[in-house]
Amino acid sequence: MLLESQSEDKRETTLIWKKLWYTLTVVSLSVVVLLPFISDTIVKDTSIATRLLSTILTGVAIAFGAKSTTLLPVPTQLSKVLQYVGNISYSIYLVHWPLIILSKYLDIFTPYYVLALVVAIFALGIAQYTLFEKPLSKLDAKHVYAVVLLLV
């Protein structure tokens, strides 16, 4: 009877921790996603703090997300989507910075434009992944070097 009670308490504690990890992951990601839509004056006046906060919260989301996936099963469809986003992430990384700098140079940073910019970044990242990264990853080293030499 005592062992059953301890086992039940342990399961309940584990469930509470699962929910906590999951909640912290969702909250962290939500704040990071919503940061660009905060008032322009707040973001401009605290750009270093905003960058620091988004970096820390992204790290927290990754850490909690890694922990919560071992505790909470991720639905198969969501898992496939997350895997695809992980695959295209490097292409998105390469594309995002030039587009953001161009937007700042043109001084067209409005909330609606930011949404269009995010869509454009994802679209160009997907195109770059599909047209360049994925096909090049299937080539052997000799062919990759040949492509690099042609591009240089």
XYZ file of C-alpha atoms in Angstrom:
152
model
C 0.000 0.000 0.000
C 2.834 2.393 0.862
C 4.624 1.610 -2.417
C 1.451 2.286 -4.403
C 1.036 5.635 -2.642
C 4.654 6.611 -3.357
C 4.297 5.519 -6.966
C 1.111 7.576 -7.323
C 2.821 10.632 -5.778
C 5.770 10.226 -8.130
C 3.478 10.036 -11.182
C 1.599 13.128 -10.028
C 4.846 15.043 -9.463
C 6.124 13.975 -12.883
C 2.898 15.150 -14.508
C 3.192 18.537 -12.789
C 6.784 18.893 -14.053
C 5.711 17.888 -17.571
C 3.076 20.598 -17.580
C 5.538 23.148 -16.168
C 8.203 22.390 -18.816
C 5.610 22.554 -21.567
C 4.109 25.815 -20.280
C 7.517 27.479 -19.955
C 8.403 26.408 -23.492
C 5.187 27.834 -24.922
C 5.487 31.078 -22.932
C 9.121 31.586 -23.983
C 8.372 31.017 -27.654
C 5.284 33.225 -27.500
C 7.227 36.142 -26.046
C 9.966 35.757 -28.676
C 7.406 35.683 -31.496
C 5.501 38.696 -30.136
C 8.555 40.900 -29.449
C 8.656 42.434 -32.964
C 5.026 43.510 -32.662
C 5.600 45.564 -29.516
C 5.563 49.342 -29.934
C 8.408 50.557 -32.170
C 9.582 53.056 -29.566
C 9.951 50.361 -26.933
C 11.881 48.107 -29.308
C 14.095 50.939 -30.633
C 14.859 52.325 -27.172
C 15.680 48.894 -25.783
C 17.064 47.111 -28.831
C 19.977 45.574 -26.919
C 17.661 44.423 -24.138
C 15.185 43.096 -26.708
C 17.901 41.109 -28.474
C 19.216 39.785 -25.188
C 15.725 38.831 -24.017
C 14.861 37.088 -27.282
C 18.170 35.196 -27.242
C 17.706 34.081 -23.637
C 14.066 33.107 -24.163
C 14.932 31.167 -27.312
C 17.573 29.289 -25.332
C 15.037 28.648 -22.579
C 12.514 27.396 -25.143
C 15.099 25.064 -26.664
C 16.142 23.743 -23.264
C 12.590 23.308 -22.018
C 11.468 21.962 -25.383
C 14.196 19.329 -25.330
C 13.200 18.377 -21.803
C 9.465 18.393 -22.516
C 9.758 16.190 -25.615
C 11.146 13.442 -23.441
C 8.300 13.971 -21.005
C 5.435 14.739 -23.366
C 4.880 12.884 -26.615
C 4.908 15.190 -29.635
C 2.190 14.414 -32.207
C 3.613 12.900 -35.402
C 2.399 15.700 -37.683
C 3.833 18.396 -35.398
C 7.064 16.443 -35.182
C 7.342 16.370 -38.991
C 6.702 20.120 -39.199
C 9.311 20.840 -36.534
C 11.780 18.550 -38.282
C 11.232 20.385 -41.578
C 11.673 23.772 -39.884
C 14.895 22.404 -38.389
C 16.055 21.319 -41.840
C 15.406 24.719 -43.413
C 16.674 26.712 -40.420
C 20.193 27.261 -41.776
C 18.836 28.600 -45.061
C 16.499 30.877 -43.130
C 19.458 32.008 -41.035
C 21.424 32.892 -44.180
C 18.508 34.762 -45.758
C 17.123 36.670 -42.780
C 19.939 39.076 -42.043
C 20.290 40.682 -45.518
C 16.513 41.168 -45.699
C 16.361 42.757 -42.254
C 19.270 45.087 -43.063
C 17.603 46.050 -46.352
C 14.370 46.782 -44.480
C 16.183 48.976 -41.972
C 18.012 50.772 -44.781
C 14.727 51.470 -46.568
C 13.155 52.412 -43.200
C 9.988 50.413 -43.824
C 9.639 48.694 -40.476
C 5.924 48.670 -39.671
C 4.082 45.822 -37.922
C 2.429 44.737 -41.187
C 5.709 44.909 -43.034
C 7.366 42.796 -40.333
C 4.772 40.095 -40.952
C 5.412 40.276 -44.710
C 9.150 40.201 -44.007
C 8.804 37.026 -41.932
C 6.825 35.399 -44.754
C 9.452 36.506 -47.306
C 12.278 35.186 -45.131
C 10.591 31.798 -44.820
C 9.763 31.681 -48.549
C 13.315 32.539 -49.615
C 14.744 30.190 -46.987
C 12.585 27.335 -48.272
C 13.562 28.129 -51.865
C 17.250 28.227 -50.968
C 16.986 24.947 -49.063
C 15.060 23.231 -51.860
C 17.096 24.555 -54.788
C 20.610 24.608 -53.315
C 21.156 23.094 -49.887
C 19.239 19.844 -50.349
C 20.631 18.969 -53.817
C 24.184 19.933 -52.808
C 24.010 17.783 -49.681
C 23.491 14.722 -51.900
C 26.664 15.346 -53.914
C 30.013 13.828 -53.060
C 32.934 16.043 -51.998
C 34.450 16.349 -55.501
C 31.249 17.719 -56.974
C 30.715 20.105 -54.060
C 34.244 21.494 -54.519
C 33.556 21.914 -58.246
C 30.349 23.855 -57.523
C 32.158 26.036 -54.971
C 34.933 26.788 -57.476
C 32.346 27.711 -60.108
C 30.634 30.083 -57.691
C 33.890 31.722 -56.653
